Amino acid sequence: EAGVTQSPTHLIKTRGQQATLRCSPISGHTSVYWYQQALGLGLQFLLWYDEGEERNRGNFPPRFSGRQFPNYSSELNVNALELEDSALYLCASSRVAGPLRTDTQYFGPGTRLTVL
Amino acid sequence: AQTVTQSQPEMSVQEAETVTLSCTYDTSESDYYLFWYKQPPSRQMILVIRQEAYKQQNATENRFSVNFQKAAKSFSLKISDSQLGDAAMYFCAYRSASSNDMRFGAGTRLTVKP
């Protein structure tokens, strides 16, 4: 069974540009989560998508946005990039185990975003 | 808000020995899940073990086991017979049963000495 995949592996942008990161969940998983792992700051929850809808959002500004496609893959868009957006962005997926409940999250390898 | 604390930024263990990584959390909820994830230098976060709060029995996965103390809000990870491949960052994580955002600790970097 293929795991969660993310692309690109590395992304270099300049301040003010936009970045688009992509994630494909494990087959059968309908929920996708995005996390930011900045150096020395641990993992911070960004967004949760399920069945094409944004279900929950972490404490990040609106220039962090995303969407989930009918095949459950997802994009994370970061507009007006700032230097502090440089981080590893991790995507995770899970099944839905019931109303308001999701199963264990499985992570992809991440996209390293560098903002110059 | 729930918080997860890992008080050991770094730990080291001799190959074949046992090491315990500490984790405490703060919550007012009664229904939740706890996880240990491993992140080797390759960056891939790998699930090590999972514990449901309603289960009194401690979870075990081969050489990995937890000591879940619900009243003390403690969730430590014991690695037995440590192997070189166990070297990684280990993250403790909390997830409420009523929401799906995970709260992670700051991580513990484990070094395994040959």
XYZ file of C-alpha atoms in Angstrom:
230
model
C 0.000 0.000 0.000
C 1.460 3.344 -1.041
C 1.923 5.891 1.709
C 1.176 9.586 1.747
C 3.096 11.365 -0.993
C 4.032 15.015 -1.206
C 5.494 17.202 -3.921
C 7.780 18.882 -4.439
C 10.455 17.672 -2.054
C 12.060 21.082 -1.942
C 10.723 24.477 -2.942
C 12.645 27.736 -3.018
C 10.756 31.000 -3.319
C 11.406 34.655 -2.703
C 9.550 36.877 -0.302
C 6.161 37.978 -1.635
C 5.748 35.050 -4.005
C 3.180 32.282 -3.736
C 3.929 28.644 -2.991
C 1.795 25.621 -3.821
C 2.404 22.315 -2.091
C 0.669 19.080 -3.002
C -0.338 15.972 -1.103
C -1.819 12.625 -2.085
C -3.342 10.619 0.758
C -3.234 6.897 1.325
C -5.840 5.125 -0.773
C -9.093 4.951 1.164
C -8.283 7.948 3.358
C -10.612 10.903 2.983
C -9.085 13.270 5.541
C -5.980 15.317 4.849
C -4.116 17.423 7.388
C -1.394 20.002 6.932
C 1.243 20.845 9.522
C 4.100 23.315 9.631
C 7.340 22.215 11.240
C 9.546 25.235 11.640
C 13.050 24.772 12.963
C 12.963 24.471 16.728
C 9.212 24.984 16.951
C 7.783 21.487 16.614
C 4.725 20.702 14.551
C 1.929 23.226 14.312
C -1.490 22.251 12.951
C -2.486 24.229 9.877
C -5.564 22.785 8.183
C -7.824 19.754 8.067
C -9.830 18.783 4.991
C -12.360 16.027 4.709
C -14.671 15.201 1.808
C -13.608 18.368 0.044
C -14.454 20.683 2.922
C -12.234 22.590 5.318
C -13.124 21.148 8.727
C -10.709 22.897 11.036
C -8.004 25.489 10.929
C -5.042 26.234 13.143
C -3.847 29.628 14.291
C -2.399 30.797 10.975
C -3.172 33.891 8.882
C -5.569 33.694 5.905
C -2.698 33.717 3.416
C -2.378 30.044 4.305
C -5.142 28.295 2.434
C -5.816 25.100 0.621
C -8.302 22.832 -0.950
C -9.133 19.176 -1.340
C -9.981 17.654 -4.675
C -12.603 14.984 -5.469
C -9.865 12.334 -5.441
C -9.007 13.487 -1.870
C -5.631 14.907 -2.822
C -4.934 18.332 -1.451
C -3.067 21.548 -2.119
C -1.669 23.981 0.383
C -1.213 27.514 -0.887
C 0.840 30.112 0.887
C 0.456 33.630 -0.484
C 2.653 36.662 0.072
C 5.489 34.521 1.401
C 7.429 35.797 4.363
C 10.865 34.702 5.537
C 9.373 33.016 8.610
C 7.301 30.735 6.380
C 10.471 28.743 5.760
C 9.746 25.331 7.243
C 9.031 21.697 6.561
C 5.389 21.274 5.613
C 3.986 17.878 6.466
C 0.815 16.366 5.140
C -1.003 13.539 6.881
C -4.038 11.486 6.001
C -6.499 9.320 7.854
C -9.729 7.452 7.462
C -12.911 8.754 9.007
C -13.901 6.449 11.824
C -17.301 7.989 12.468
C -19.042 11.277 13.144
C -16.425 13.786 14.302
C -13.941 10.978 14.675
C -10.983 10.183 12.489
C -8.488 7.412 12.660
C -4.730 7.583 13.157
C -2.889 10.070 10.990
C -0.138 8.851 8.692
C 2.410 11.347 7.464
C 4.107 12.062 4.173
C 7.811 12.887 3.793
C 7.208 16.634 3.728
C 8.055 19.564 1.496
C 10.924 21.787 2.566
C 9.972 25.379 1.730
C 12.733 27.956 1.778
C 11.853 31.628 1.443
C 14.720 33.918 0.470
C -6.170 24.412 25.344
C -4.392 21.115 25.387
C -0.623 21.199 25.705
C 1.944 18.462 25.373
C 5.282 18.673 27.157
C 8.388 16.656 26.464
C 10.905 17.671 29.071
C 13.887 15.851 27.570
C 15.240 17.645 24.486
C 17.901 14.942 24.056
C 18.433 11.422 25.270
C 21.027 8.790 24.497
C 21.088 5.050 24.993
C 23.561 2.273 24.429
C 22.646 -0.231 21.764
C 20.637 -3.157 23.231
C 19.782 -1.165 26.356
C 16.416 0.275 27.397
C 15.431 3.945 27.343
C 12.315 5.781 28.478
C 11.111 9.013 26.918
C 8.815 11.214 28.984
C 5.662 13.024 27.965
C 3.042 14.878 29.968
C -0.069 16.585 28.716
C -2.700 18.926 29.992
C -6.370 18.467 29.189
C -9.776 18.719 30.783
C -11.251 16.121 28.467
C -11.819 12.487 29.301
C -11.898 11.028 25.801
C -8.723 11.410 23.777
C -5.902 9.628 22.020
C -2.174 9.712 22.596
C 0.533 8.904 20.095
C 4.250 8.547 19.777
C 5.692 9.386 16.385
C 9.268 8.912 15.243
C 10.972 11.234 12.771
C 14.332 9.937 11.501
C 16.708 12.167 9.524
C 14.806 11.224 6.383
C 12.010 13.469 7.825
C 9.244 10.903 7.416
C 7.035 10.887 10.498
C 6.317 7.295 11.436
C 3.670 6.192 13.909
C 5.282 4.199 16.700
C 2.404 3.512 19.045
C -1.097 4.709 19.894
C -3.106 4.690 23.125
C -6.807 5.311 23.625
C -7.504 7.114 26.880
C -10.441 4.841 27.728
C -8.207 1.770 27.682
C -6.485 0.988 30.955
C -4.096 -1.487 29.390
C -0.833 0.014 28.186
C -0.227 -0.298 24.444
C 2.673 -2.407 23.228
C 4.214 -2.756 19.795
C 7.125 -5.179 19.743
C 10.040 -3.407 21.475
C 7.975 -0.278 22.118
C 5.629 0.076 25.059
C 3.998 2.921 26.904
C 3.304 3.700 30.523
C -0.007 5.539 30.438
C -0.934 7.187 33.715
C -4.247 8.944 33.060
C -4.612 10.561 36.480
C -1.094 11.931 36.286
C -1.544 12.845 32.591
C 1.656 11.077 31.778
C 2.462 9.017 28.679
C 6.026 7.734 28.557
C 7.549 5.583 25.823
C 9.872 2.702 26.654
C 12.160 1.348 23.962
C 13.668 -2.015 24.825
C 16.713 -3.583 23.167
C 17.521 -0.286 21.447
C 18.784 -0.520 17.900
C 20.811 1.907 15.806
C 17.751 2.424 13.621
C 15.831 3.783 16.601
C 17.865 6.990 16.452
C 15.434 9.777 15.586
C 13.340 12.614 16.940
C 10.426 11.271 18.929
C 7.248 13.304 19.217
C 4.480 12.753 21.690
C 1.065 13.857 20.407
C -2.431 14.365 21.788
C -5.680 14.337 19.894
C -9.073 15.027 21.387
C -11.822 12.610 20.417
C -14.018 15.581 19.530
C -11.655 17.386 17.191
C -8.941 16.328 14.820
C -6.086 18.707 15.295
C -3.139 17.006 16.886
C -1.060 18.751 19.506
C 2.579 17.778 19.438
C 5.316 18.062 21.998
C 8.599 19.730 21.099
C 10.275 16.379 20.568
C 13.107 14.365 22.091
C 16.169 13.601 20.027
C 17.283 10.042 20.722
C 20.848 8.988 19.990
C 21.763 5.303 20.010
C 25.408 4.549 20.713
C 26.963 1.398 19.248
